[in-house]
Coordinates of C-alpha atoms and ligand atoms in Angstrom, one line a residue:
M1 CA 0.0 0.0 0.0
S2 CA 1.6 3.3 -1.0
I3 CA 2.1 6.1 1.5
R4 CA -0.2 8.3 -0.6
F5 CA -3.0 5.8 -0.3
R6 CA -2.5 5.3 3.4
L7 CA -2.6 9.0 4.0
L8 CA -5.8 9.3 2.0
L9 CA -7.3 6.5 4.0
S10 CA -6.3 7.9 7.4
F11 CA -7.6 11.3 6.5
M12 CA -10.9 9.8 5.3
S13 CA -11.3 7.8 8.5
V14 CA -10.5 10.9 10.6
V15 CA -13.2 12.7 8.7
I16 CA -15.8 9.9 9.0
V17 CA -15.2 9.2 12.7
S18 CA -15.2 13.0 13.5
V19 CA -18.5 13.4 11.7
I20 CA -20.1 10.4 13.5
V21 CA -18.8 11.6 16.9
F22 CA -20.0 15.1 16.3
A23 CA -23.4 14.0 15.2
L24 CA -23.9 11.8 18.3
A25 CA -22.6 14.6 20.5
A26 CA -24.8 17.2 18.9
Y27 CA -27.9 15.0 19.0
S28 CA -27.3 14.1 22.7
L29 CA -26.8 17.8 23.5
S30 CA -29.9 18.8 21.7
V31 CA -31.9 16.2 23.5
A32 CA -30.4 17.2 26.9
V33 CA -31.1 20.9 26.2
T34 CA -34.6 20.7 24.7
G35 CA -35.9 17.5 26.1
D36 CA -37.0 16.4 22.6
F37 CA -36.3 12.7 22.7
R38 CA -38.4 11.1 19.9
S39 CA -35.8 8.6 19.1
I40 CA -34.3 7.8 22.4
S41 CA -36.7 5.4 24.0
G42 CA -39.2 7.8 25.4
F43 CA -37.3 8.5 28.5
Y44 CA -38.1 12.2 28.6
K45 CA -41.6 11.5 27.4
V46 CA -42.3 9.4 30.5
H47 CA -40.6 12.0 32.6
Y48 CA -42.8 14.8 31.3
A49 CA -45.9 12.6 31.3
V50 CA -45.4 12.1 35.1
H51 CA -44.3 15.7 35.9
P52 CA -45.8 17.9 33.2
L53 CA -46.0 21.0 35.4
S54 CA -44.0 22.7 38.0
D55 CA -45.3 23.2 41.5
E56 CA -46.8 26.7 40.9
E57 CA -48.5 25.5 37.7
D58 CA -49.8 22.4 39.6
S59 CA -51.3 24.5 42.4
L60 CA -53.1 26.7 39.8
F61 CA -54.2 23.5 38.0
I62 CA -55.6 22.2 41.3
D63 CA -57.5 25.5 41.8
L64 CA -59.0 25.1 38.4
K65 CA -59.8 21.4 39.0
Y66 CA -61.6 22.4 42.2
L67 CA -63.7 24.9 40.3
A68 CA -64.5 22.3 37.6
K69 CA -65.7 19.9 40.3
H70 CA -67.7 22.3 42.3
D71 CA -68.7 25.3 40.2
P72 CA -68.0 24.3 36.5
M73 CA -70.1 27.1 35.1
R74 CA -67.6 29.7 36.3
L75 CA -65.2 28.2 33.9
K76 CA -67.2 29.9 31.2
E77 CA -66.3 33.4 32.6
T78 CA -63.7 34.8 30.3
L79 CA -62.5 37.3 32.9
L80 CA -61.8 34.6 35.4
L81 CA -60.1 32.5 32.7
E82 CA -58.0 35.4 31.7
D83 CA -56.9 36.0 35.2
Y84 CA -55.8 32.3 35.6
D85 CA -54.1 32.5 32.2
Q86 CA -52.3 35.6 33.4
Q87 CA -51.0 33.7 36.4
L88 CA -50.0 30.7 34.3
K89 CA -48.2 32.9 31.8
M90 CA -46.0 34.1 34.6
V91 CA -44.7 30.6 34.9
Q92 CA -44.6 30.1 31.1
A93 CA -47.6 27.9 30.9
G94 CA -51.0 28.4 29.1
L95 CA -54.6 27.5 29.7
V96 CA -57.1 25.8 27.3
V97 CA -60.8 25.2 28.1
R98 CA -62.8 22.8 25.9
D99 CA -66.5 22.8 25.8
D100 CA -67.7 19.6 24.0
E101 CA -65.9 19.8 20.6
R102 CA -65.0 23.5 20.6
I103 CA -62.4 25.5 22.3
L104 CA -63.9 27.9 24.8
Y105 CA -60.7 29.5 25.8
Q106 CA -57.2 29.3 24.4
T107 CA -54.3 31.2 25.8
P108 CA -53.2 33.8 23.3
T109 CA -49.7 32.4 22.9
L110 CA -51.2 29.2 21.6
H111 CA -53.5 30.8 19.0
D112 CA -51.4 29.6 16.1
V113 CA -51.5 26.1 17.3
D114 CA -54.3 23.9 16.0
L115 CA -55.2 22.2 19.2
I116 CA -58.7 20.8 18.3
G117 CA -57.4 17.6 16.6
A118 CA -54.5 17.2 18.9
L119 CA -56.2 17.4 22.3
P120 CA -56.9 14.0 23.9
A121 CA -60.5 12.7 23.9
Y122 CA -62.7 13.0 26.9
D123 CA -62.1 10.6 29.8
L124 CA -64.6 11.5 32.4
N125 CA -63.1 9.0 34.8
N126 CA -59.9 11.1 34.6
R127 CA -57.6 8.1 34.5
S128 CA -54.8 9.8 32.8
I129 CA -54.6 13.5 33.6
R130 CA -50.9 14.1 32.9
N131 CA -49.3 13.5 29.6
T132 CA -47.5 14.9 26.6
M133 CA -48.6 15.5 23.0
N134 CA -47.2 16.6 19.7
V135 CA -48.9 19.2 17.6
G136 CA -47.1 19.4 14.2
N137 CA -43.4 19.9 15.0
R138 CA -44.1 21.2 18.5
F139 CA -44.1 19.2 21.7
F140 CA -46.2 20.0 24.8
S141 CA -46.7 18.5 28.2
Y142 CA -50.0 19.1 29.9
A143 CA -52.3 18.3 32.9
K144 CA -56.0 18.0 32.1
F145 CA -59.2 17.5 33.9
D146 CA -62.5 16.4 32.3
F147 CA -65.8 17.3 33.8
Y148 CA -69.4 18.1 33.0
F149 CA -70.6 21.7 32.6
S150 CA -74.1 20.1 32.7
P151 CA -75.1 16.5 32.3
E152 CA -75.1 16.9 28.5
E153 CA -72.2 19.3 28.2
Q154 CA -68.7 17.9 28.7
G155 CA -65.8 20.1 29.4
S156 CA -62.0 19.9 29.9
I157 CA -59.4 22.2 31.3
F158 CA -55.8 22.0 30.1
V159 CA -52.8 23.6 31.7
I160 CA -50.3 23.3 28.8
R161 CA -46.6 24.0 28.6
E162 CA -44.5 23.8 25.5
R163 CA -41.5 21.7 26.2
S164 CA -39.2 22.2 23.3
P165 CA -39.3 25.6 21.9
F166 CA -35.9 25.1 20.3
A167 CA -36.4 21.6 19.1
E168 CA -37.4 22.7 15.6
V169 CA -34.5 25.1 15.3
I170 CA -32.1 22.5 16.4
R171 CA -33.7 19.9 14.2
T172 CA -33.2 22.1 11.1
L173 CA -29.8 23.4 12.2
L174 CA -28.3 20.1 13.0
P175 CA -28.0 18.7 9.5
I176 CA -26.5 22.1 8.4
L177 CA -24.1 22.0 11.2
I178 CA -23.1 18.4 10.5
G179 CA -22.8 19.3 6.8
M180 CA -20.6 22.2 7.6
L181 CA -18.4 20.2 9.9
A182 CA -18.1 17.5 7.3
A183 CA -17.2 20.1 4.7
I184 CA -14.6 21.7 7.0
L185 CA -13.1 18.3 7.9
L186 CA -13.0 17.3 4.2
L187 CA -11.5 20.6 3.2
T188 CA -8.9 20.4 6.1
G189 CA -8.2 16.8 5.2
W190 CA -7.8 17.7 1.5
L191 CA -5.5 20.6 2.3
L192 CA -3.4 18.4 4.7
Y193 CA -3.3 15.7 2.1
R194 CA -2.1 18.2 -0.6
Y195 CA 0.5 19.7 1.9
V196 CA 1.9 16.3 2.8
T197 CA 1.9 15.2 -0.9
R198 CA 3.7 18.3 -1.9
K199 CA 6.2 18.2 1.0
I200 CA 6.9 14.5 1.2
I201 CA 5.5 12.4 -1.6
K202 CA 6.6 14.5 -4.5
P203 CA 10.2 14.9 -3.3
L204 CA 10.3 11.2 -2.5
D205 CA 9.0 10.5 -6.1
A206 CA 11.7 12.8 -7.5
L207 CA 14.3 11.0 -5.4
R208 CA 13.1 7.6 -6.7
R209 CA 13.3 8.9 -10.3
S210 CA 16.8 10.3 -9.7
A211 CA 18.0 7.0 -8.2
E212 CA 16.6 5.3 -11.4
H213 CA 18.6 7.8 -13.5
I214 CA 21.7 7.0 -11.5
T215 CA 21.1 3.3 -12.0
E216 CA 21.0 3.9 -15.7
G217 CA 24.2 5.8 -15.5
D218 CA 22.8 9.3 -16.0
L219 CA 24.3 11.7 -13.6
T220 CA 23.7 15.0 -15.5
F221 CA 20.2 15.8 -14.0
Q222 CA 19.7 18.2 -11.1
L223 CA 17.6 18.0 -8.0
H224 CA 16.2 21.1 -6.4
S225 CA 14.6 21.7 -3.0
S226 CA 13.6 25.0 -1.5
S227 CA 12.4 23.6 1.8
R228 CA 14.7 23.3 4.8
D229 CA 12.9 20.4 6.5
E230 CA 14.2 16.8 6.7
V231 CA 12.9 15.9 3.3
G232 CA 14.4 19.0 1.8
Q233 CA 17.8 18.2 3.4
L234 CA 17.6 14.6 2.1
V235 CA 17.0 15.9 -1.4
L236 CA 19.9 18.3 -1.1
T237 CA 22.2 15.6 0.3
F238 CA 21.2 13.3 -2.5
D239 CA 22.0 15.9 -5.1
Q240 CA 25.3 16.6 -3.4
M241 CA 26.0 12.8 -3.6
R242 CA 25.0 12.8 -7.3
R243 CA 27.4 15.8 -8.0
Q244 CA 30.3 14.1 -6.2
L245 CA 29.6 10.9 -8.1
Y246 CA 29.5 12.9 -11.3
D247 CA 32.8 14.6 -10.5
S248 CA 34.5 11.4 -9.6
V249 CA 33.2 9.8 -12.8
Q250 CA 34.5 12.8 -14.8
L251 CA 37.9 12.5 -12.9
Q252 CA 38.0 8.8 -13.7
L253 CA 37.4 9.6 -17.4
H254 CA 40.0 12.2 -17.3
Y255 CA 42.5 9.8 -15.8
E256 CA 41.6 7.2 -18.4
E257 CA 42.2 9.8 -21.1
N258 CA 45.5 10.7 -19.5
R259 CA 46.6 7.1 -19.3
K260 CA 45.9 6.7 -23.0
Q261 CA 47.7 9.9 -23.8
L262 CA 50.6 8.8 -21.7
L263 CA 50.9 5.4 -23.4
S264 CA 50.7 6.9 -26.8
N265 CA 53.4 9.5 -25.9
I266 CA 55.7 7.0 -24.4
S267 CA 55.3 4.7 -27.4
H268 CA 55.9 7.5 -29.8
D269 CA 59.0 8.8 -27.9
L270 CA 60.5 5.3 -27.7
R271 CA 59.6 4.2 -31.2
T272 CA 61.4 7.1 -32.9
P273 CA 64.9 6.2 -31.6
I274 CA 64.2 2.5 -31.8
T275 CA 63.4 2.9 -35.5
T276 CA 66.6 4.9 -36.0
I277 CA 68.7 2.4 -34.1
K278 CA 67.2 -0.4 -36.2
G279 CA 67.9 1.4 -39.4
Y280 CA 71.6 1.9 -38.5
A281 CA 72.0 -1.7 -37.2
E282 CA 70.5 -3.0 -40.5
G283 CA 72.9 -0.7 -42.4
I284 CA 75.8 -2.3 -40.5
R285 CA 74.4 -5.8 -41.1
D286 CA 73.8 -5.3 -44.8
G287 CA 77.3 -3.9 -45.3
V288 CA 76.3 -0.3 -46.0
A289 CA 78.8 0.9 -43.4
N290 CA 81.6 -0.5 -45.5
T291 CA 84.3 1.9 -44.4
P292 CA 85.7 2.3 -40.8
E293 CA 84.5 5.9 -40.8
K294 CA 81.0 5.0 -41.8
L295 CA 80.9 2.2 -39.2
D296 CA 82.1 4.7 -36.6
K297 CA 79.4 7.1 -37.6
Y298 CA 76.7 4.4 -37.5
V299 CA 77.8 3.1 -34.1
G300 CA 78.0 6.7 -32.8
A301 CA 74.4 7.3 -33.9
I302 CA 73.2 4.1 -32.3
H303 CA 74.9 5.1 -29.1
T304 CA 73.4 8.6 -29.1
R305 CA 69.8 7.3 -29.7
A306 CA 70.3 4.6 -27.0
S307 CA 71.5 7.4 -24.6
D308 CA 68.4 9.5 -25.5
M309 CA 66.3 6.5 -24.8
E310 CA 68.0 5.8 -21.5
Q311 CA 67.5 9.5 -20.5
L312 CA 63.8 9.3 -21.4
V313 CA 63.3 6.1 -19.5
D314 CA 65.1 7.7 -16.5
E315 CA 63.0 10.8 -16.7
L316 CA 59.9 8.7 -16.9
L317 CA 60.9 6.6 -14.0
L318 CA 61.6 9.7 -11.9
Y319 CA 58.4 11.4 -12.9
S320 CA 56.3 8.3 -12.1
K321 CA 58.0 7.9 -8.7
L322 CA 57.4 11.6 -7.9
D323 CA 53.8 11.2 -9.1
L324 CA 53.2 8.2 -6.8
N325 CA 55.0 9.9 -3.9
K326 CA 57.5 7.1 -4.0
E327 CA 60.6 9.2 -4.5
P328 CA 62.0 10.1 -1.0
F329 CA 63.2 13.6 -0.4
S330 CA 66.3 14.1 1.7
F331 CA 66.0 17.7 2.9
E332 CA 69.0 19.7 4.1
Q333 CA 69.6 23.3 5.0
L334 CA 71.2 25.1 2.1
M335 CA 71.9 28.7 1.2
L336 CA 70.1 29.5 -2.0
L337 CA 72.4 32.0 -3.8
P338 CA 75.6 30.0 -3.6
F339 CA 73.7 26.8 -4.5
L340 CA 72.2 28.5 -7.7
K341 CA 75.6 29.9 -8.6
S342 CA 77.2 26.4 -8.3
V343 CA 74.6 24.9 -10.7
V344 CA 75.1 27.7 -13.2
E345 CA 78.9 27.1 -12.9
E346 CA 78.4 23.5 -13.9
L347 CA 76.6 24.5 -17.0
A348 CA 79.2 27.2 -17.8
I349 CA 80.6 25.3 -20.8
D350 CA 77.2 25.0 -22.4
F351 CA 76.5 28.7 -21.9
D352 CA 79.9 29.6 -23.4
N353 CA 79.3 27.3 -26.4
E354 CA 75.9 29.0 -27.1
R355 CA 77.3 32.4 -26.2
V356 CA 74.7 33.0 -23.5
V357 CA 75.2 35.8 -21.0
V358 CA 74.0 34.9 -17.5
S359 CA 73.4 37.9 -15.2
W360 CA 72.3 38.1 -11.6
L361 CA 69.6 40.5 -10.4
A362 CA 70.7 42.1 -7.2
T363 CA 67.9 42.5 -4.7
G364 CA 70.0 43.5 -1.7
K365 CA 68.7 40.6 0.3
D366 CA 69.5 37.3 -1.4
E367 CA 71.1 35.1 1.2
F368 CA 68.2 32.9 2.0
F369 CA 68.4 29.6 3.8
V370 CA 65.9 27.0 2.6
L371 CA 65.3 23.4 3.4
A372 CA 65.7 21.5 0.2
D373 CA 66.8 18.2 -1.4
R374 CA 70.0 19.4 -3.1
E375 CA 70.0 16.8 -5.9
K376 CA 66.4 17.4 -6.8
L377 CA 66.5 21.1 -6.6
K378 CA 69.6 21.0 -8.9
R379 CA 67.5 19.0 -11.3
V380 CA 64.8 21.7 -11.3
V381 CA 67.3 24.5 -12.0
V382 CA 69.1 22.4 -14.7
N383 CA 65.8 21.7 -16.4
L384 CA 64.8 25.4 -16.4
L385 CA 68.2 26.5 -17.6
S386 CA 68.5 23.8 -20.3
N387 CA 65.0 24.9 -21.6
C388 CA 66.4 28.5 -21.9
L389 CA 69.4 27.1 -23.7
K390 CA 67.3 24.9 -26.0
Y391 CA 64.6 27.4 -26.9
M392 CA 66.7 30.6 -27.3
V393 CA 67.7 30.6 -31.0
S394 CA 68.8 34.0 -32.0
Q395 CA 71.5 36.2 -30.5
P396 CA 72.0 37.9 -28.2
K397 CA 71.1 35.2 -25.7
R398 CA 70.6 36.4 -22.2
I399 CA 69.5 34.7 -19.0
T400 CA 68.8 36.7 -15.9
I401 CA 68.4 35.0 -12.5
G402 CA 66.8 36.9 -9.7
M403 CA 65.7 36.3 -6.1
E404 CA 63.4 38.1 -3.7
E405 CA 61.6 37.4 -0.5
K406 CA 57.9 37.6 -0.1
D407 CA 55.7 36.5 2.9
G408 CA 58.4 34.1 4.2
F409 CA 59.1 32.6 0.8
A410 CA 62.1 33.0 -1.5
I411 CA 61.0 33.6 -5.1
V412 CA 63.6 32.5 -7.7
Q413 CA 63.1 33.8 -11.2
I414 CA 64.9 32.6 -14.3
K415 CA 64.3 34.8 -17.3
D416 CA 65.4 34.4 -20.9
N417 CA 65.0 36.6 -23.9
G418 CA 64.0 33.7 -26.2
P419 CA 61.0 33.2 -28.4
G420 CA 58.5 33.1 -25.5
I421 CA 55.4 30.9 -25.2
H422 CA 52.1 31.4 -26.8
P423 CA 49.3 32.3 -24.3
D424 CA 47.3 29.2 -25.5
A425 CA 50.3 26.9 -24.6
L426 CA 51.3 28.7 -21.4
P427 CA 48.7 27.0 -19.0
H428 CA 49.9 23.5 -20.2
I429 CA 53.7 23.6 -20.1
F430 CA 53.9 22.0 -16.7
E431 CA 51.8 19.0 -17.9
R432 CA 53.7 15.8 -18.6
F433 CA 54.7 15.3 -22.2
Y434 CA 53.4 18.7 -23.1
R435 CA 55.3 20.5 -25.8
E436 CA 54.3 23.6 -27.5
E437 CA 55.4 22.2 -30.8
P438 CA 52.9 19.5 -31.5
S439 CA 54.8 17.3 -34.0
R440 CA 57.1 16.1 -31.1
S441 CA 60.1 16.2 -33.4
K442 CA 63.3 15.8 -31.6
A443 CA 64.9 18.9 -33.1
A444 CA 62.8 21.4 -31.1
G445 CA 63.1 19.8 -27.7
G446 CA 62.8 16.8 -25.5
S447 CA 60.0 14.7 -24.3
G448 CA 58.1 17.3 -22.4
L449 CA 58.8 15.9 -19.0
G450 CA 61.3 18.6 -17.8
L451 CA 58.8 21.1 -16.4
A452 CA 56.5 18.4 -15.2
I453 CA 59.3 16.9 -13.1
A454 CA 60.3 20.4 -11.9
K455 CA 56.7 21.0 -10.8
Q456 CA 56.6 17.7 -8.9
I457 CA 59.8 18.5 -7.1
I458 CA 58.9 22.1 -6.2
E459 CA 55.5 21.0 -4.9
G460 CA 57.3 18.3 -2.9
H461 CA 59.2 21.1 -1.2
G462 CA 55.9 22.9 -0.4
G463 CA 56.5 25.6 -3.0
E464 CA 54.9 26.8 -6.2
I465 CA 56.1 27.0 -9.8
G466 CA 54.8 29.2 -12.6
A467 CA 55.6 30.9 -15.8
E468 CA 55.1 34.3 -17.4
S469 CA 55.7 34.7 -21.1
L470 CA 54.7 36.5 -24.2
P471 CA 55.6 35.5 -27.7
Q472 CA 58.9 37.2 -28.8
Q473 CA 59.3 38.7 -25.4
G474 CA 61.1 35.9 -23.5
T475 CA 60.0 33.6 -20.8
T476 CA 60.2 33.9 -17.0
I477 CA 59.9 30.8 -14.9
Y478 CA 59.6 31.3 -11.2
F479 CA 59.5 29.0 -8.2
T480 CA 59.1 29.6 -4.5
L481 CA 60.7 27.9 -1.5
K482 CA 59.8 28.4 2.1
I483 CA 62.6 30.3 3.8
F484 CA 64.0 28.2 6.6
E485 CA 66.1 30.7 8.5
D486 CA 67.3 34.2 7.7
R487 CA 70.9 34.5 8.8
R488 CA 71.2 38.2 8.2
Ligands
ATP501 N1 62.4 29.0 -21.8 C1 61.4 28.6 -22.7 N2 61.2 29.3 -23.9 C2 60.2 28.9 -24.7 N3 59.4 27.8 -24.6 C3 59.6 27.1 -23.4 C4 60.6 27.4 -22.5 N4 60.6 26.5 -21.5 C5 59.6 25.6 -21.8 N5 59.1 25.9 -23.0 C6 57.9 25.2 -23.7 O1 57.4 24.4 -22.8 C7 57.4 23.0 -23.2 C8 57.6 22.1 -22.1 O2 58.8 22.2 -21.5 P1 59.5 20.9 -20.9 O3 60.8 21.3 -20.3 O4 58.6 20.3 -19.9 O5 59.7 19.9 -22.1 P2 60.8 19.8 -23.2 O6 61.8 20.9 -22.9 O7 60.1 19.9 -24.5 O8 61.4 18.4 -23.0 P3 62.4 17.9 -21.8 O9 62.6 19.0 -20.9 O10 61.7 16.7 -21.2 O11 63.6 17.5 -22.6 C9 58.5 23.0 -24.2 O12 58.2 22.0 -25.2 C10 58.4 24.4 -24.8 O13 57.5 24.4 -25.8
MG502 MG1 62.8 20.9 -21.0

């Protein structure tokens, strides 16, 4: 059974039970207030039949009875009757005198009541002098006495009291009241049902549909909820879960794409030297290298390609170790400026060969101590400097190295006046295997791992690395290292 149906059922039962209870209560109340009992076993009828009049009314009735017994003709005197009627009216009762079949006197308040047919027949033995009667919708209790005006002329006196002046009103009002109550209950029930449906059932439905979408592998939909209640929070949490799932799937796809790219790059970069090596080896085997000079040249070429391959495999190995956090760092305290100078010194021959001028930017405060892995940091600097060497083609070739301090970090900048990097390529140069020149030909550079390795190493030191460059305006690569101690 669905929640929706259960709710509907419970609302309906609340409505029905309430209406029944209200009807019973209202009916009992009306009976208690008015004494109109019709349907409940005549209890009140018996009560009023035994005690139709109050004590005052009864004593007036006894007076009238006395008169009827001893001086009946006086009961034809209108003035006397009016006097008695007046007294009865004070206690809210009325007087009726019957002479044979006609009404001799009828209290004015009962003028609109057709008593003739309703009054009981003569019972001159006066066996039942107290009773009740219904005239139309009205209900009366009475005490009566039958007598003879003369031997041929029968008479009756009635002291009458209306017992349920509100009965009719209640009887007509009750169905309207019950109807209104039922309508109000139905309306409330319907509104509640709609409220609950909107607040609970619909969001639950949306959740179910979303779960189905997820099962089918669709994570692109969105769930919204403006309410802050438990259901609203559930919907929001569910949507958050969907978003995270979506993100992790995207990441997974990205990794997958990366893996494919990596494989294809490695295959390409290994295939090229292997093909060359194979070519030269075949040349030797087929006797193409038929002079000692040629043979020397062939063997030399094979050696160079094999060295390139070795270097590539080494770089790859280092990169993947850094990537997996498997390469241990051995940090030591080192002074940055002398360290950088020693690295530049090691490359001095290359700079001389290429006629590169290296200059140092004085900042006034350049003796920073940092905690670093000497070997790895050297690898970073060598990678950056060899990029400058590799990509600067036209003279004059100039490299400027600068250092400054900012917020507890030493910032090292290596700037060249080479061809610069296109803005489209700039965001990608630290990605593994990325090279601005897409053909991946050996002439214009290496495998594209140099900056990726530098980035891994700098991040392993808790620093940052970045680049600023514009085409034809040189390139600046900077990296930061946390200053360990300032010995100034
Ligand atoms: N100083 C620079 N001037 C111009 N372009 C640069 C410079 N440094 C890097 N680049 C661009 O960034 C790319 C990535 O550099 P990275 O050092 O990672 O790879 P690589 O030099 O091509 O190969 P590897 O360093 O592995 O031998 C280079 O291919 C080049 O296009
Ligand atoms: Mg490089």
